[in-house]
């Protein structure tokens, strides 16, 4: 067993860290304050080769971790673009769909979104109400999605609808007549530099070739995409945790009270040590889940464990980081309050912490054949 990153992975990690520092970090605070999503930032990351869907899960997780250290909104955009959309097209798309969209997604000429959640169907994706009805030569789609990351700016949507054959996935250009979108109501707690939209499909016509995989395969496609996406969220949360630790160590070295560094107080030391221990465990979970994927093994359980642990460890770290910074931590003079607001979102999207626990517990308990559950 080798825990070291080889030269290729170190190169990707270094490139991602440099891009995070040079391109993303300078704009992160303003993007959060003003709720600005920057397409230019994503295009620059693409120019630096960071949206390459042909990279494996391990290199991508290093990219998400580095971006997560500075801005979860940008990291979230990439996880959708690469993990939920491009990787899903790689796994299930037709040759024509791949030809049309993959190069444009990798260069950020096109942005993608993943439209599963509906007002009445969140955790229970099978309950979604969007309908896909056969027309002579294709499909008519009617329904509403909400909380769709990149939804207001995307050029292509992977969307899920109920057809006669069951849940079905479609690839829809967002300039298709009948594709409506508008900003979400209210203001988000975190991920304020993301673009979240409500989508409305009003008798939107799609050709038969718009189907991903085959009619009725939508649940498999949706869960396959979430397998990539959840690992991206776990890696991004690890980045947040690391940022909290770095900021807290730095602050604990500099801030003096009672005539000494606050880092010399044992309660502060304990908080830092707990964060470091969580970080080490989180990193191993992400690396293992990514390695399983890249070596062709089933990683569904490892991804659920990583997503659950990393997002909750990031929240614990951000909570402690705010406390360690005292009053300063409670203001956006320092980034730790943003880390907390962003980490809370990660505990919710792409399957809440409850749902990750359901997945893990199901593996422990097996199916109840008698109840058919
Ligand atoms: C920042 C952000 C970005 C998002 N981006 C996207 C996106 O790009 N695409 C997309 O499709 N969606 C997106 N979402 C939506 C997100 O995936 C859903 O909010 C999430 O899956 C939960 O669904 P819900 O909000 O309807 O809550 P519900 O499913 O109604 O859940 C409410 C509560 O009940 C709990 N619960 C539900 N079922 C169970 C159960 N079986 N056992 C125990 N507890 C349960 C939940 O854990 C939660 O605590 C995003 C959300 C956020 C906040």
Coordinates of N, CA, C and O in Angstrom, one line a residue, residues 39-154:
X39 N -18.2 33.5 -14.9 CA -17.9 32.6 -16.0 C -16.5 32.7 -16.4 O -15.9 31.7 -16.8
X40 N -15.9 33.9 -16.3 CA -14.5 34.0 -16.7 C -13.5 33.2 -15.8 O -12.5 32.6 -16.3
X41 N -13.9 33.1 -14.5 CA -13.1 32.3 -13.6 C -13.1 30.8 -14.1 O -12.1 30.1 -14.2
X42 N -14.3 30.3 -14.4 CA -14.4 28.9 -14.8 C -13.7 28.7 -16.1 O -13.0 27.7 -16.3
X43 N -13.7 29.7 -17.0 CA -13.0 29.6 -18.3 C -11.5 29.5 -18.1 O -10.8 28.8 -18.7
X44 N -11.0 30.3 -17.1 CA -9.6 30.3 -16.9 C -9.2 29.0 -16.2 O -8.1 28.4 -16.6
X45 N -10.0 28.4 -15.4 CA -9.7 27.1 -14.8 C -9.7 26.0 -15.9 O -8.8 25.1 -15.9
X46 N -10.6 26.2 -16.9 CA -10.6 25.3 -18.0 C -9.3 25.4 -18.8 O -8.7 24.4 -19.2
X47 N -8.9 26.7 -19.1 CA -7.6 26.9 -19.8 C -6.4 26.2 -19.1 O -5.5 25.7 -19.7
X48 N -6.5 26.1 -17.8 CA -5.5 25.5 -17.0 C -5.7 23.9 -16.9 O -5.0 23.3 -16.1
X49 N -6.6 23.4 -17.6 CA -6.8 22.0 -17.7 C -7.5 21.4 -16.5 O -7.4 20.1 -16.3
X50 N -8.3 22.2 -15.8 CA -8.9 21.6 -14.5 C -10.3 21.1 -14.7 O -10.9 20.7 -13.7
X51 N -10.8 21.2 -15.9 CA -12.2 20.7 -16.2 C -12.1 19.5 -17.1 O -13.1 19.2 -17.8
X52 N -11.0 18.8 -17.0 CA -10.8 17.7 -17.9 C -11.5 16.4 -17.4 O -11.0 15.8 -16.5
X53 N -12.6 16.0 -18.0 CA -13.4 14.9 -17.6 C -12.6 13.6 -17.7 O -13.0 12.5 -17.2
X54 N -11.5 13.6 -18.5 CA -10.8 12.3 -18.7 C -9.8 12.1 -17.5 O -9.2 11.0 -17.4
X55 N -9.7 13.1 -16.6 CA -8.9 12.8 -15.4 C -9.6 11.8 -14.6 O -10.8 11.8 -14.5
X56 N -8.9 11.0 -13.8 CA -9.5 10.0 -12.9 C -10.1 10.7 -11.7 O -10.0 11.9 -11.5
X57 N -10.7 9.9 -10.8 CA -11.4 10.4 -9.6 C -10.3 11.0 -8.6 O -10.6 12.0 -8.0
X58 N -9.2 10.3 -8.6 CA -8.2 10.8 -7.6 C -7.6 12.2 -8.0 O -7.6 13.1 -7.2
X59 N -7.2 12.4 -9.3 CA -6.8 13.7 -9.6 C -7.9 14.8 -9.5 O -7.6 15.9 -9.0
X60 N -9.1 14.4 -9.9 CA -10.2 15.4 -9.7 C -10.4 15.7 -8.2 O -10.7 16.9 -7.9
X61 N -10.3 14.7 -7.3 CA -10.5 15.0 -5.9 C -9.4 16.0 -5.4 O -9.7 16.8 -4.5
X62 N -8.2 15.9 -5.9 CA -7.2 16.8 -5.5 C -7.5 18.3 -6.0 O -7.3 19.2 -5.3
X63 N -8.1 18.3 -7.2 CA -8.5 19.7 -7.7 C -9.6 20.2 -6.9 O -9.6 21.4 -6.5
X64 N -10.6 19.4 -6.5 CA -11.8 19.9 -5.7 C -11.3 20.3 -4.3 O -11.7 21.3 -3.8
X65 N -10.3 19.6 -3.8 CA -9.8 19.9 -2.4 C -9.1 21.3 -2.5 O -9.4 22.1 -1.6
X66 N -8.3 21.5 -3.5 CA -7.6 22.8 -3.6 C -8.5 23.9 -3.8 O -8.4 25.0 -3.2
X67 N -9.5 23.7 -4.7 CA -10.5 24.8 -4.9 C -11.4 25.0 -3.7 O -11.7 26.2 -3.3
X68 N -11.7 23.9 -3.0 CA -12.5 24.0 -1.8 C -11.9 24.8 -0.7 O -12.5 25.4 0.1
X69 N -10.5 24.8 -0.7 CA -9.8 25.6 0.3 C -10.1 27.1 0.2 O -10.0 27.8 1.1
X70 N -10.4 27.5 -1.0 CA -10.6 29.0 -1.2 C -12.0 29.4 -1.5 O -12.4 30.5 -1.1
X71 N -12.8 28.6 -2.2 CA -14.1 29.1 -2.6 C -15.0 27.9 -3.0 O -14.9 27.3 -4.1
X72 N -16.0 27.6 -2.1 CA -16.9 26.4 -2.4 C -17.8 26.7 -3.5 O -18.4 25.7 -4.1
X73 N -18.1 27.9 -3.8 CA -19.0 28.2 -5.0 C -18.4 27.8 -6.3 O -19.0 27.1 -7.1
X74 N -17.1 28.1 -6.4 CA -16.4 27.7 -7.6 C -16.2 26.2 -7.7 O -16.4 25.6 -8.7
X75 N -15.8 25.7 -6.5 CA -15.6 24.2 -6.5 C -17.0 23.5 -6.8 O -17.0 22.5 -7.5
X76 N -18.1 24.1 -6.3 CA -19.4 23.5 -6.5 C -19.7 23.5 -8.0 O -20.3 22.5 -8.6
X77 N -19.4 24.6 -8.7 CA -19.7 24.8 -10.1 C -18.9 23.7 -10.9 O -19.5 23.0 -11.7
X78 N -17.7 23.5 -10.5 CA -16.9 22.4 -11.2 C -17.4 21.0 -10.9 O -17.3 20.2 -11.8
X79 N -17.8 20.8 -9.7 CA -18.3 19.4 -9.4 C -19.5 19.1 -10.2 O -19.7 18.0 -10.7
X80 N -20.4 20.1 -10.4 CA -21.5 19.9 -11.3 C -21.1 19.7 -12.7 O -21.5 18.7 -13.4
X81 N -20.2 20.6 -13.2 CA -19.8 20.6 -14.6 C -19.1 19.3 -15.0 O -19.4 18.7 -16.0
X82 N -18.1 18.9 -14.1 CA -17.3 17.8 -14.5 C -17.9 16.5 -13.9 O -18.1 15.5 -14.6
X83 N -18.3 16.5 -12.6 CA -18.7 15.3 -11.9 C -20.1 14.9 -12.4 O -20.3 13.7 -12.8
X84 N -21.1 15.8 -12.3 CA -22.5 15.4 -12.5 C -22.8 15.4 -14.0 O -23.6 14.6 -14.5
X85 N -22.2 16.3 -14.8 CA -22.6 16.4 -16.2 C -21.7 15.7 -17.1 O -22.0 14.7 -17.8
X86 N -20.4 16.1 -17.2 CA -19.5 15.5 -18.2 C -19.2 14.0 -17.9 O -19.3 13.2 -18.8
X87 N -19.0 13.7 -16.6 CA -18.7 12.3 -16.3 C -19.9 11.4 -16.6 O -19.9 10.3 -17.0
X88 N -21.1 12.0 -16.4 CA -22.4 11.3 -16.6 C -22.5 11.0 -18.1 O -22.9 9.9 -18.6
X89 N -22.1 12.0 -19.0 CA -22.2 11.8 -20.4 C -21.1 10.8 -20.8 O -21.4 10.0 -21.7
X90 N -19.9 10.8 -20.2 CA -18.9 9.8 -20.5 C -19.5 8.4 -20.2 O -19.4 7.5 -21.0
X91 N -20.2 8.3 -19.1 CA -20.7 7.0 -18.6 C -21.9 6.5 -19.5 O -22.0 5.3 -19.8
X92 N -22.8 7.4 -19.8 CA -24.1 7.0 -20.4 C -24.4 7.6 -21.7 O -25.4 7.2 -22.3
X93 N -23.7 8.6 -22.1 CA -24.0 9.3 -23.4 C -23.8 8.5 -24.6 O -23.0 7.6 -24.7
X94 N -24.6 8.9 -25.7 CA -24.4 8.3 -27.0 C -23.1 8.9 -27.6 O -22.7 10.0 -27.2
X95 N -22.6 8.4 -28.7 CA -21.4 8.9 -29.4 C -21.7 10.4 -29.8 O -20.9 11.2 -29.6
X96 N -22.9 10.6 -30.3 CA -23.3 12.0 -30.8 C -23.3 12.9 -29.6 O -22.8 14.1 -29.7
X97 N -23.9 12.5 -28.5 CA -24.0 13.4 -27.3 C -22.6 13.7 -26.8 O -22.3 14.9 -26.4
X98 N -21.7 12.7 -26.8 CA -20.3 13.0 -26.3 C -19.6 14.0 -27.2 O -19.0 14.9 -26.8
X99 N -19.8 13.7 -28.6 CA -19.1 14.6 -29.5 C -19.6 16.0 -29.4 O -18.9 17.0 -29.5
X100 N -20.9 16.2 -29.2 CA -21.5 17.5 -29.2 C -21.1 18.3 -27.9 O -20.7 19.5 -28.0
X101 N -21.1 17.6 -26.7 CA -20.9 18.3 -25.5 C -19.6 18.2 -24.8 O -19.2 19.2 -24.1
X102 N -18.9 17.1 -24.8 CA -17.8 16.9 -24.0 C -16.6 17.9 -24.2 O -16.1 18.5 -23.3
X103 N -16.3 18.1 -25.5 CA -15.2 19.1 -25.7 C -15.6 20.5 -25.2 O -14.8 21.2 -24.6
X104 N -16.9 20.9 -25.4 CA -17.3 22.2 -25.0 C -17.4 22.4 -23.5 O -17.2 23.4 -22.9
X105 N -17.7 21.3 -22.8 CA -17.7 21.3 -21.4 C -16.3 21.4 -20.8 O -16.1 22.1 -19.8
X106 N -15.4 20.7 -21.4 CA -14.0 20.7 -20.9 C -13.3 22.1 -21.1 O -12.5 22.5 -20.3
X107 N -13.8 22.8 -22.2 CA -13.2 24.1 -22.4 C -14.0 25.2 -21.7 O -13.6 26.4 -21.8
X108 N -15.1 24.9 -21.1 CA -16.0 25.8 -20.5 C -16.7 26.7 -21.5 O -17.3 27.7 -21.2
X109 N -16.6 26.4 -22.8 CA -17.4 27.1 -23.8 C -18.8 26.9 -23.5 O -19.7 27.7 -23.7
X110 N -19.1 25.7 -23.0 CA -20.5 25.4 -22.5 C -20.5 25.1 -21.0 O -19.5 24.4 -20.6
X111 N -21.5 25.5 -20.3 CA -21.7 25.1 -18.9 C -22.8 24.2 -18.8 O -23.8 24.3 -19.6
X112 N -22.7 23.3 -17.8 CA -23.8 22.3 -17.7 C -24.5 22.4 -16.3 O -23.9 22.9 -15.4
X113 N -25.7 21.9 -16.3 CA -26.3 21.8 -15.0 C -27.0 20.4 -14.9 O -27.3 19.7 -15.9
X114 N -27.3 20.0 -13.7 CA -27.9 18.7 -13.4 C -29.2 18.9 -12.6 O -29.2 19.5 -11.5
X115 N -30.3 18.6 -13.3 CA -31.6 19.0 -12.8 C -32.4 17.8 -12.3 O -33.1 17.2 -13.1
X116 N -32.3 17.5 -11.1 CA -33.0 16.4 -10.5 C -34.1 16.9 -9.5 O -35.3 16.6 -9.6
X117 N -33.7 17.8 -8.6 CA -34.6 18.2 -7.5 C -35.8 19.0 -7.9 O -35.7 19.9 -8.8
X118 N -36.9 18.7 -7.3 CA -38.2 19.4 -7.6 C -38.7 19.9 -6.2 O -38.4 19.4 -5.2
X119 N -39.7 20.9 -6.3 CA -40.3 21.3 -5.1 C -40.8 20.2 -4.2 O -40.7 20.2 -3.0
X120 N -41.4 19.2 -4.8 CA -42.0 18.1 -4.1 C -41.2 16.8 -4.1 O -41.6 15.7 -3.6
X121 N -40.0 16.8 -4.6 CA -39.1 15.7 -4.7 C -37.7 16.0 -4.5 O -37.0 16.5 -5.4
X122 N -37.2 15.9 -3.3 CA -35.8 16.2 -3.0 C -35.0 14.9 -2.7 O -34.6 14.2 -3.7
X123 N -35.0 14.5 -1.5 CA -34.3 13.2 -1.1 C -35.0 12.0 -1.8 O -34.3 11.1 -2.2
X124 N -36.3 12.1 -2.0 CA -37.1 11.0 -2.7 C -37.1 11.3 -4.2 O -38.2 11.7 -4.7
X125 N -36.0 11.0 -4.8 CA -35.9 11.4 -6.3 C -36.9 10.6 -7.1 O -37.4 11.1 -8.2
X126 N -37.3 9.4 -6.7 CA -38.3 8.6 -7.5 C -39.6 9.3 -7.5 O -40.5 8.9 -8.4
X127 N -39.9 10.2 -6.6 CA -41.2 10.8 -6.6 C -41.4 12.1 -7.5 O -42.4 12.7 -7.4
X128 N -40.4 12.3 -8.3 CA -40.4 13.6 -9.1 C -41.6 13.5 -10.1 O -42.0 12.5 -10.5
X129 N -42.1 14.8 -10.3 CA -43.4 14.9 -11.1 C -43.2 15.4 -12.5 O -44.1 15.4 -13.3
X130 N -42.0 15.8 -12.8 CA -41.8 16.3 -14.2 C -42.1 15.1 -15.2 O -41.7 14.0 -14.9
X131 N -42.9 15.4 -16.2 CA -43.4 14.3 -17.1 C -42.7 14.4 -18.4 O -42.5 15.5 -19.0
X132 N -42.4 13.2 -19.0 CA -41.9 13.1 -20.4 C -42.9 12.3 -21.1 O -43.1 11.1 -20.8
X133 N -43.6 12.9 -22.1 CA -44.6 12.2 -22.9 C -44.1 11.9 -24.3 O -43.5 12.9 -24.9
X134 N -44.3 10.7 -24.9 CA -43.9 10.4 -26.2 C -44.7 11.3 -27.2 O -45.9 11.4 -27.1
X135 N -44.0 11.9 -28.2 CA -44.7 12.6 -29.3 C -44.3 11.7 -30.5 O -43.7 10.7 -30.3
X136 N -44.7 12.0 -31.6 CA -44.5 11.2 -32.8 C -43.0 10.9 -32.9 O -42.6 9.7 -33.0
X137 N -42.1 11.9 -32.9 CA -40.7 11.7 -33.1 C -39.8 12.1 -32.0 O -38.6 12.3 -32.1
X138 N -40.4 12.2 -30.8 CA -39.5 12.6 -29.6 C -40.3 12.6 -28.3 O -41.2 11.8 -28.1
X139 N -40.1 13.7 -27.6 CA -40.6 13.8 -26.2 C -41.1 15.2 -26.0 O -40.6 16.2 -26.5
X140 N -42.2 15.3 -25.1 CA -42.6 16.6 -24.6 C -42.4 16.6 -23.1 O -42.9 15.7 -22.4
X141 N -41.7 17.6 -22.6 CA -41.4 17.6 -21.2 C -42.1 18.8 -20.5 O -42.0 19.9 -21.0
X142 N -42.7 18.4 -19.4 CA -43.4 19.5 -18.6 C -43.1 19.3 -17.1 O -43.2 18.2 -16.6
X143 N -42.7 20.4 -16.4 CA -42.4 20.2 -15.0 C -41.5 21.4 -14.5 O -41.2 22.3 -15.2
X144 N -41.2 21.3 -13.2 CA -40.4 22.3 -12.5 C -39.3 21.7 -11.7 O -39.5 20.7 -11.0
X145 N -38.1 22.3 -11.8 CA -37.0 21.9 -10.9 C -36.6 23.1 -10.1 O -36.7 24.3 -10.6
X146 N -36.0 22.9 -8.9 CA -35.5 24.0 -8.2 C -34.1 23.7 -7.6 O -33.7 22.6 -7.5
X147 N -33.4 24.8 -7.1 CA -32.1 24.6 -6.5 C -31.1 24.1 -7.5 O -30.1 23.4 -7.1
X148 N -31.2 24.4 -8.8 CA -30.3 23.9 -9.8 C -29.0 24.7 -9.9 O -29.1 25.8 -10.5
X149 N -27.9 24.2 -9.4 CA -26.6 24.9 -9.5 C -26.2 25.1 -11.0 O -26.4 24.1 -11.8
X150 N -25.8 26.3 -11.3 CA -25.5 26.7 -12.7 C -26.7 26.8 -13.6 O -26.6 27.1 -14.8
X151 N -27.9 26.6 -13.0 CA -29.1 26.5 -13.8 C -29.4 27.8 -14.6 O -29.9 27.7 -15.8
X152 N -29.0 29.0 -14.1 CA -29.3 30.2 -14.8 C -28.3 30.5 -15.9 O -28.6 31.4 -16.7
X153 N -27.2 29.8 -15.9 CA -26.1 30.2 -16.9 C -25.8 29.0 -17.8 O -25.0 29.1 -18.7
X154 N -26.4 27.8 -17.5 CA -25.9 26.6 -18.2 C -26.4 26.6 -19.7 O -27.4 27.2 -20.0

